[in-house]
Amino acid sequence: MSLAHTAAEYMLSDALLPDRRGPCLKGLRLELPLDRIVKFVAVGSPLLLMSLAFAQEFSSGSPISCFSPSNFSIRQAAYVDSSCWDSLLHHKQDGPGQDKMKSLWPHKALPYSLLALALLMYLPVLLWQYAAVPALSSDLLFIISELDKSYNRSIRLVQHMLKIRQKSSDPYVLWDELEKARKERYFEFPLLERYLACKQRSHSLVATYLLRNSLLLIFTSATYLYLGHFHLDVFFQEEFSCSIKTGLLSDETHVPNLITCRLTSLSIFQIVSLSSIAIYTILVPVIIYNLTRLCRWDKRLLSVYEMLPAFDLLSRKMLGCPINDLNVILLFLRANISELISFSWLSVLCVLKDTTTQKHNIDTVVDFMTLLAGLEPSKPKHLTNSACDEHP
């Protein structure tokens, strides 16, 4: 008998979680995996395309090539290229004496517009970092700590019950104490549950999360409008007519009125435009999916922690509208599941619980660990019937 009790004590001691606080929780993920992907793609892709545009400019020299008259010297031809790139105006004759001009400035502004787009897409990330991360990190640290402590308290309760069983020769003492504790709800630790219930009435985190993703959608729509309005207008124009008869050259007769120039960087311009549209088109469903996750509860995580006496949000039907801070916290608890050591233990107990529910009345981790320690979680029926016969 003593060997069985010793084995039970070792088993319960091994089931206790190590007390790891402070530096061990510095690896908290304060961004959801999909949000991190959206951030890297939305901010990184414009920077990558900008580097491509600058690399093409540095490698091939001038982004345009003008067909200067044959009597122009090399320096005059270089002046024509520089002047036409500075103005970047396409002159078109609509009629006799009518000169219509069309600006091709999106070609010149391409790398800078990509830089502005990257900075714009980083604004929602900054909003989340400064408005939500401080409160979220403190919430996660407290909740993770309390969940693990609640699990440890349940194990220590079973250890205490095992000591009671060792000290008392009467088995009725253990069962009576256990039934009394269940009726008086001594096994409940309401601090965590009440804290989570308060988070259902708070909406600061969810408002910041909604604002972050809404801003991403707004900035993506603005990108579509910019590309459609400005880039589409000059998307297929490879050549344009440039006029250099300005200033001191306006009265020179040997200078032609219009000089044809060719945009050598048109292919890069088209690749950047199409790539931007494709990338942000792929991101839009991901952002919308992130928003739709706030419309449902992660009941898988909640059901596992229903094994704790202090955690019965599901059984009491305390969950209401999912658009609140508690749902955001649950999403981040799922993302930080590696920090929840108690989750792996409780997941195993849930699986074992499902295989033994027909034989034993097991509701919490206390009941299951009591059974594993070699104690009956409730008074055996034959003893209950015999007690009733003795005391009719």
Short mmCIF file of C-alpha atoms in Angstrom, two decimals:
data_model
loop_
_atom_site.label_atom_id
_atom_site.label_comp_id
_atom_site.label_asym_id
_atom_site.label_seq_id
_atom_site.Cartn_x
_atom_site.Cartn_y
_atom_site.Cartn_z
CA MET A 1 0.00 0.00 0.00
CA SER A 2 2.82 2.41 0.86
CA LEU A 3 4.45 1.67 -2.52
CA ALA A 4 1.22 2.60 -4.32
CA HIS A 5 0.96 5.84 -2.37
CA THR A 6 4.59 6.65 -3.11
CA ALA A 7 4.02 6.06 -6.82
CA ALA A 8 0.95 8.31 -6.68
CA GLU A 9 2.94 11.05 -4.98
CA TYR A 10 5.66 10.85 -7.64
CA MET A 11 3.05 10.95 -10.39
CA LEU A 12 1.39 14.04 -8.92
CA SER A 13 4.75 15.74 -8.35
CA ASP A 14 5.68 15.17 -12.00
CA ALA A 15 2.33 16.61 -13.06
CA LEU A 16 3.10 19.92 -11.34
CA LEU A 17 4.28 22.66 -13.71
CA PRO A 18 7.59 24.42 -12.99
CA ASP A 19 7.30 27.93 -11.63
CA ARG A 20 8.66 29.91 -14.58
CA ARG A 21 7.98 33.58 -14.49
CA GLY A 22 9.78 36.70 -15.69
CA PRO A 23 12.40 36.16 -18.42
CA CYS A 24 10.82 32.91 -19.61
CA LEU A 25 7.77 34.77 -20.94
CA LYS A 26 9.64 37.43 -22.90
CA GLY A 27 8.98 35.54 -26.14
CA LEU A 28 5.29 36.41 -26.23
CA ARG A 29 3.90 36.82 -29.73
CA LEU A 30 2.06 40.12 -29.73
CA GLU A 31 1.07 39.79 -33.38
CA LEU A 32 -1.04 37.02 -34.85
CA PRO A 33 0.73 34.89 -37.48
CA LEU A 34 -1.49 36.12 -40.32
CA ASP A 35 -1.10 39.73 -39.19
CA ARG A 36 2.67 39.30 -39.23
CA ILE A 37 2.50 37.92 -42.78
CA VAL A 38 0.30 40.82 -43.89
CA LYS A 39 2.73 43.29 -42.31
CA PHE A 40 5.79 41.82 -44.01
CA VAL A 41 4.10 41.60 -47.41
CA ALA A 42 2.30 44.97 -47.29
CA VAL A 43 5.39 46.87 -46.12
CA GLY A 44 8.14 44.75 -47.64
CA SER A 45 6.83 44.37 -51.19
CA PRO A 46 6.86 48.13 -51.99
CA LEU A 47 10.40 48.38 -50.61
CA LEU A 48 11.47 45.41 -52.73
CA LEU A 49 9.88 46.90 -55.86
CA MET A 50 11.46 50.27 -55.06
CA SER A 51 14.90 48.65 -54.92
CA LEU A 52 14.15 47.03 -58.28
CA ALA A 53 13.30 50.43 -59.79
CA PHE A 54 16.45 52.03 -58.40
CA ALA A 55 18.58 49.08 -59.53
CA GLN A 56 17.29 49.43 -63.08
CA GLU A 57 18.01 53.16 -63.03
CA PHE A 58 21.55 52.70 -61.76
CA SER A 59 22.34 49.82 -64.12
CA SER A 60 20.98 51.23 -67.38
CA GLY A 61 21.69 54.92 -66.77
CA SER A 62 19.11 57.36 -68.10
CA PRO A 63 15.54 56.01 -67.93
CA ILE A 64 14.75 57.60 -71.32
CA SER A 65 16.45 57.69 -74.70
CA CYS A 66 15.71 60.62 -77.01
CA PHE A 67 16.27 60.60 -80.77
CA SER A 68 18.17 63.86 -81.11
CA PRO A 69 18.89 65.38 -84.54
CA SER A 70 22.01 64.05 -86.24
CA ASN A 71 23.66 67.48 -86.12
CA PHE A 72 23.58 67.50 -82.30
CA SER A 73 26.77 66.82 -80.43
CA ILE A 74 27.05 64.26 -77.63
CA ARG A 75 26.70 66.96 -74.98
CA GLN A 76 23.65 68.39 -76.75
CA ALA A 77 22.07 64.95 -76.95
CA ALA A 78 22.72 64.44 -73.24
CA TYR A 79 21.08 67.81 -72.57
CA VAL A 80 18.03 66.71 -74.55
CA ASP A 81 17.72 63.52 -72.48
CA SER A 82 18.08 65.44 -69.22
CA SER A 83 15.65 68.18 -70.23
CA CYS A 84 13.00 65.78 -71.45
CA TRP A 85 13.29 63.65 -68.29
CA ASP A 86 12.93 66.75 -66.11
CA SER A 87 9.80 67.93 -67.90
CA LEU A 88 8.37 64.49 -68.84
CA LEU A 89 5.60 66.09 -70.89
CA HIS A 90 4.09 64.49 -73.97
CA HIS A 91 3.15 67.08 -76.62
CA LYS A 92 0.44 66.11 -79.04
CA GLN A 93 -0.89 68.15 -81.93
CA ASP A 94 -4.68 68.12 -81.85
CA GLY A 95 -5.01 70.54 -84.73
CA PRO A 96 -3.31 73.44 -86.46
CA GLY A 97 -1.79 75.59 -83.73
CA GLN A 98 -3.24 73.44 -80.93
CA ASP A 99 -0.73 71.71 -78.67
CA LYS A 100 -2.07 69.30 -76.06
CA MET A 101 0.25 68.28 -73.25
CA LYS A 102 0.09 65.12 -71.14
CA SER A 103 2.23 64.64 -68.03
CA LEU A 104 4.09 61.36 -67.58
CA TRP A 105 5.17 62.14 -64.01
CA PRO A 106 4.20 58.67 -62.57
CA HIS A 107 7.34 57.30 -64.23
CA LYS A 108 9.52 59.77 -62.38
CA ALA A 109 7.64 59.38 -59.08
CA LEU A 110 7.60 55.56 -59.18
CA PRO A 111 10.27 54.77 -56.51
CA TYR A 112 9.11 57.58 -54.24
CA SER A 113 5.47 56.53 -54.49
CA LEU A 114 6.52 53.00 -53.49
CA LEU A 115 8.38 54.39 -50.47
CA ALA A 116 5.30 56.42 -49.51
CA LEU A 117 3.15 53.30 -49.89
CA ALA A 118 5.45 51.31 -47.58
CA LEU A 119 5.31 54.05 -44.94
CA LEU A 120 1.54 54.24 -45.29
CA MET A 121 1.15 50.50 -44.81
CA TYR A 122 3.34 50.65 -41.71
CA LEU A 123 1.05 53.15 -39.96
CA PRO A 124 -1.49 50.46 -38.85
CA VAL A 125 1.42 48.45 -37.40
CA LEU A 126 2.56 51.48 -35.40
CA LEU A 127 -1.01 52.03 -34.22
CA TRP A 128 -1.16 48.46 -32.91
CA GLN A 129 2.28 48.66 -31.29
CA TYR A 130 1.56 51.82 -29.32
CA ALA A 131 -2.18 51.53 -28.68
CA ALA A 132 -2.71 47.82 -28.00
CA VAL A 133 0.55 45.96 -27.32
CA PRO A 134 1.23 47.33 -23.79
CA ALA A 135 -2.21 46.36 -22.48
CA LEU A 136 -2.25 43.09 -24.41
CA SER A 137 1.13 41.96 -23.08
CA SER A 138 0.09 42.57 -19.47
CA ASP A 139 -3.20 40.71 -20.04
CA LEU A 140 -1.45 37.73 -21.59
CA LEU A 141 1.16 37.55 -18.84
CA PHE A 142 -1.51 37.56 -16.15
CA ILE A 143 -3.83 35.07 -17.87
CA ILE A 144 -1.06 32.61 -18.79
CA SER A 145 0.25 32.78 -15.23
CA GLU A 146 -3.20 32.25 -13.71
CA LEU A 147 -4.09 29.37 -16.03
CA ASP A 148 -0.91 27.51 -15.11
CA LYS A 149 -1.37 28.34 -11.42
CA SER A 150 -4.97 27.08 -11.52
CA TYR A 151 -3.74 23.81 -12.95
CA ASN A 152 -1.07 23.55 -10.25
CA ARG A 153 -3.62 24.31 -7.54
CA SER A 154 -5.77 21.45 -8.79
CA ILE A 155 -2.81 19.06 -8.63
CA ARG A 156 -1.94 20.25 -5.12
CA LEU A 157 -5.54 19.62 -4.06
CA VAL A 158 -5.22 16.02 -5.16
CA GLN A 159 -1.93 15.76 -3.26
CA HIS A 160 -3.70 17.06 -0.16
CA MET A 161 -6.53 14.57 -0.63
CA LEU A 162 -3.99 11.77 -0.96
CA LYS A 163 -2.46 12.80 2.37
CA ILE A 164 -5.91 12.80 3.98
CA ARG A 165 -6.50 9.28 2.66
CA GLN A 166 -3.14 8.13 4.08
CA LYS A 167 -3.79 9.59 7.52
CA SER A 168 -7.35 8.33 7.86
CA SER A 169 -8.31 4.69 7.85
CA ASP A 170 -11.93 5.54 7.24
CA PRO A 171 -12.53 5.95 3.45
CA TYR A 172 -15.72 7.86 4.18
CA VAL A 173 -13.70 10.84 5.44
CA LEU A 174 -12.16 11.46 2.00
CA TRP A 175 -15.42 11.06 0.10
CA ASP A 176 -17.37 13.21 2.52
CA GLU A 177 -14.78 15.98 2.33
CA LEU A 178 -14.74 15.75 -1.45
CA GLU A 179 -18.52 15.92 -1.77
CA LYS A 180 -18.68 18.80 0.69
CA ALA A 181 -16.01 20.71 -1.24
CA ARG A 182 -17.95 20.20 -4.47
CA LYS A 183 -21.19 21.44 -2.96
CA GLU A 184 -19.53 24.44 -1.30
CA ARG A 185 -17.58 25.18 -4.53
CA TYR A 186 -14.29 25.24 -2.64
CA PHE A 187 -12.45 24.07 -5.76
CA GLU A 188 -13.22 27.25 -7.64
CA PHE A 189 -10.73 30.11 -7.95
CA PRO A 190 -12.90 32.93 -9.31
CA LEU A 191 -10.23 35.62 -9.89
CA LEU A 192 -9.34 34.49 -13.41
CA GLU A 193 -12.91 33.75 -14.40
CA ARG A 194 -14.13 37.16 -13.22
CA TYR A 195 -11.22 38.86 -14.96
CA LEU A 196 -12.11 37.15 -18.24
CA ALA A 197 -15.76 38.05 -17.74
CA CYS A 198 -14.73 41.71 -17.33
CA LYS A 199 -12.82 41.47 -20.60
CA GLN A 200 -16.09 40.60 -22.33
CA ARG A 201 -17.33 44.07 -21.40
CA SER A 202 -14.14 45.78 -22.64
CA HIS A 203 -13.67 46.81 -26.27
CA SER A 204 -10.40 48.73 -26.45
CA LEU A 205 -8.32 45.89 -27.90
CA VAL A 206 -10.93 44.81 -30.41
CA ALA A 207 -11.49 48.41 -31.51
CA THR A 208 -7.77 48.85 -32.13
CA TYR A 209 -7.60 45.54 -34.00
CA LEU A 210 -10.59 46.49 -36.16
CA LEU A 211 -9.09 49.91 -36.83
CA ARG A 212 -5.76 48.37 -37.82
CA ASN A 213 -7.30 46.04 -40.40
CA SER A 214 -9.76 48.68 -41.60
CA LEU A 215 -6.90 51.09 -42.25
CA LEU A 216 -5.13 48.38 -44.24
CA LEU A 217 -8.24 47.94 -46.38
CA ILE A 218 -8.59 51.71 -46.85
CA PHE A 219 -4.92 52.12 -47.82
CA THR A 220 -5.22 49.16 -50.19
CA SER A 221 -8.24 50.77 -51.84
CA ALA A 222 -6.31 54.04 -52.13
CA THR A 223 -3.48 52.10 -53.81
CA TYR A 224 -5.94 50.67 -56.33
CA LEU A 225 -7.28 54.17 -57.07
CA TYR A 226 -3.78 55.56 -57.51
CA LEU A 227 -2.66 52.77 -59.81
CA GLY A 228 -5.88 52.85 -61.80
CA HIS A 229 -6.04 56.62 -62.22
CA PHE A 230 -2.39 57.54 -62.76
CA HIS A 231 -0.52 54.41 -63.84
CA LEU A 232 -3.15 53.07 -66.22
CA ASP A 233 -3.14 56.32 -68.18
CA VAL A 234 0.56 55.95 -69.04
CA PHE A 235 0.84 52.16 -68.76
CA PHE A 236 1.25 51.42 -72.49
CA GLN A 237 2.93 54.64 -73.64
CA GLU A 238 6.50 53.80 -74.52
CA GLU A 239 7.27 56.87 -76.68
CA PHE A 240 6.43 60.52 -76.25
CA SER A 241 7.13 63.80 -78.02
CA CYS A 242 9.24 66.23 -76.03
CA SER A 243 9.76 69.94 -76.63
CA ILE A 244 13.06 71.57 -75.65
CA LYS A 245 12.38 74.94 -77.27
CA THR A 246 12.14 76.78 -73.99
CA GLY A 247 14.16 79.58 -72.50
CA LEU A 248 17.22 80.48 -74.60
CA LEU A 249 16.39 77.81 -77.19
CA SER A 250 12.89 79.10 -77.95
CA ASP A 251 14.08 81.22 -80.89
CA GLU A 252 16.63 78.75 -82.28
CA THR A 253 15.54 77.68 -85.76
CA HIS A 254 17.85 74.67 -85.99
CA VAL A 255 16.18 73.08 -82.96
CA PRO A 256 13.11 71.01 -83.96
CA ASN A 257 9.80 71.71 -82.27
CA LEU A 258 9.35 68.15 -80.99
CA ILE A 259 11.83 65.37 -80.33
CA THR A 260 10.73 61.76 -79.97
CA CYS A 261 11.86 60.03 -76.79
CA ARG A 262 11.53 56.45 -75.65
CA LEU A 263 10.98 55.31 -72.07
CA THR A 264 13.53 52.56 -71.50
CA SER A 265 12.16 51.91 -68.00
CA LEU A 266 8.63 51.14 -69.19
CA SER A 267 9.00 47.39 -68.59
CA ILE A 268 10.03 47.98 -64.95
CA PHE A 269 7.13 50.41 -64.57
CA GLN A 270 4.69 47.79 -65.86
CA ILE A 271 6.16 45.01 -63.70
CA VAL A 272 5.93 47.18 -60.58
CA SER A 273 2.34 48.21 -61.32
CA LEU A 274 1.11 44.68 -62.03
CA SER A 275 3.01 43.23 -59.07
CA SER A 276 1.52 45.80 -56.70
CA ILE A 277 -2.00 45.04 -57.90
CA ALA A 278 -1.45 41.28 -57.61
CA ILE A 279 0.13 41.47 -54.13
CA TYR A 280 -2.54 43.65 -52.58
CA THR A 281 -5.31 41.69 -54.27
CA ILE A 282 -4.01 38.58 -52.50
CA LEU A 283 -3.76 40.44 -49.19
CA VAL A 284 -7.37 41.68 -49.20
CA PRO A 285 -8.96 38.23 -48.51
CA VAL A 286 -6.40 37.62 -45.76
CA ILE A 287 -7.27 40.92 -44.08
CA ILE A 288 -10.99 40.18 -44.38
CA TYR A 289 -10.42 36.73 -42.89
CA ASN A 290 -8.62 38.33 -39.94
CA LEU A 291 -11.70 40.46 -39.34
CA THR A 292 -14.13 37.55 -39.61
CA ARG A 293 -12.26 35.63 -36.91
CA LEU A 294 -13.60 38.16 -34.41
CA CYS A 295 -17.14 36.96 -35.19
CA ARG A 296 -16.70 33.52 -33.60
CA TRP A 297 -15.27 32.12 -30.37
CA ASP A 298 -12.31 29.78 -30.17
CA LYS A 299 -14.24 27.16 -28.22
CA ARG A 300 -11.53 24.55 -28.75
CA LEU A 301 -9.23 26.43 -26.37
CA LEU A 302 -12.06 27.12 -23.93
CA SER A 303 -13.22 23.49 -23.89
CA VAL A 304 -9.75 22.29 -22.91
CA TYR A 305 -9.59 24.66 -19.95
CA GLU A 306 -13.07 23.60 -18.84
CA MET A 307 -11.15 20.86 -17.05
CA LEU A 308 -10.04 23.51 -14.53
CA PRO A 309 -12.50 24.22 -11.68
CA ALA A 310 -11.85 27.94 -12.15
CA PHE A 311 -12.73 28.02 -15.81
CA ASP A 312 -16.32 27.25 -16.82
CA LEU A 313 -17.25 30.02 -19.24
CA LEU A 314 -18.70 27.51 -21.66
CA SER A 315 -20.70 25.38 -19.22
CA ARG A 316 -22.29 28.45 -17.66
CA LYS A 317 -23.00 29.89 -21.12
CA MET A 318 -21.25 33.12 -20.18
CA LEU A 319 -20.12 33.84 -23.74
CA GLY A 320 -22.13 36.46 -25.58
CA CYS A 321 -21.28 38.57 -28.61
CA PRO A 322 -17.72 37.61 -29.67
CA ILE A 323 -16.70 41.14 -30.70
CA ASN A 324 -14.92 42.11 -27.48
CA ASP A 325 -11.48 42.08 -25.91
CA LEU A 326 -11.84 38.54 -24.57
CA ASN A 327 -12.06 37.10 -28.07
CA VAL A 328 -8.91 39.00 -29.10
CA ILE A 329 -7.11 37.67 -26.02
CA LEU A 330 -8.19 34.11 -26.86
CA LEU A 331 -6.76 34.52 -30.38
CA PHE A 332 -3.44 35.59 -28.90
CA LEU A 333 -3.52 32.79 -26.33
CA ARG A 334 -3.84 30.40 -29.26
CA ALA A 335 -0.87 32.10 -30.94
CA ASN A 336 1.14 31.76 -27.69
CA ILE A 337 0.10 28.18 -27.00
CA SER A 338 3.75 27.20 -26.54
CA GLU A 339 3.86 29.44 -23.45
CA LEU A 340 0.86 27.63 -21.95
CA ILE A 341 2.46 24.52 -20.50
CA SER A 342 -0.81 23.55 -18.85
CA PHE A 343 -2.52 23.35 -22.26
CA SER A 344 -0.61 20.23 -23.33
CA TRP A 345 -1.35 18.48 -20.02
CA LEU A 346 -5.02 19.39 -20.12
CA SER A 347 -5.32 18.35 -23.78
CA VAL A 348 -4.08 14.88 -22.84
CA LEU A 349 -6.46 14.74 -19.89
CA CYS A 350 -9.36 15.77 -22.16
CA VAL A 351 -8.59 12.90 -24.52
CA LEU A 352 -8.38 10.45 -21.62
CA LYS A 353 -11.52 11.91 -20.10
CA ASP A 354 -13.49 11.18 -23.26
CA THR A 355 -12.51 7.51 -23.04
CA THR A 356 -13.51 7.13 -19.39
CA THR A 357 -16.69 9.18 -19.06
CA GLN A 358 -18.91 6.15 -19.30
CA LYS A 359 -17.28 4.52 -16.26
CA HIS A 360 -16.57 7.46 -13.99
CA ASN A 361 -18.14 10.83 -13.31
CA ILE A 362 -15.15 13.02 -14.30
CA ASP A 363 -15.70 16.75 -14.75
CA THR A 364 -12.44 18.43 -13.77
CA VAL A 365 -8.72 17.75 -13.59
CA VAL A 366 -9.18 17.19 -9.84
CA ASP A 367 -11.51 14.25 -10.54
CA PHE A 368 -9.20 12.75 -13.13
CA MET A 369 -5.98 13.11 -11.14
CA THR A 370 -7.80 11.66 -8.11
CA LEU A 371 -8.59 8.62 -10.22
CA LEU A 372 -5.01 8.36 -11.52
CA ALA A 373 -3.69 8.60 -7.96
CA GLY A 374 -5.58 5.43 -7.09
CA LEU A 375 -8.49 7.12 -5.33
CA GLU A 376 -12.12 6.83 -6.28
CA PRO A 377 -13.42 10.27 -7.35
CA SER A 378 -16.78 9.40 -5.80
CA LYS A 379 -18.11 6.95 -3.26
CA PRO A 380 -18.48 3.44 -4.77
CA LYS A 381 -22.07 2.40 -5.37
CA HIS A 382 -21.87 -0.83 -3.36
CA LEU A 383 -20.67 1.12 -0.31
CA THR A 384 -23.35 3.73 -0.85
CA ASN A 385 -26.04 1.04 -1.02
CA SER A 386 -24.70 -0.72 2.05
CA ALA A 387 -24.66 2.55 3.96
CA CYS A 388 -28.28 3.14 3.00
CA ASP A 389 -29.21 -0.38 4.18
CA GLU A 390 -27.54 0.20 7.52
CA HIS A 391 -29.29 3.53 8.01
CA PRO A 392 -32.76 3.17 6.49
#
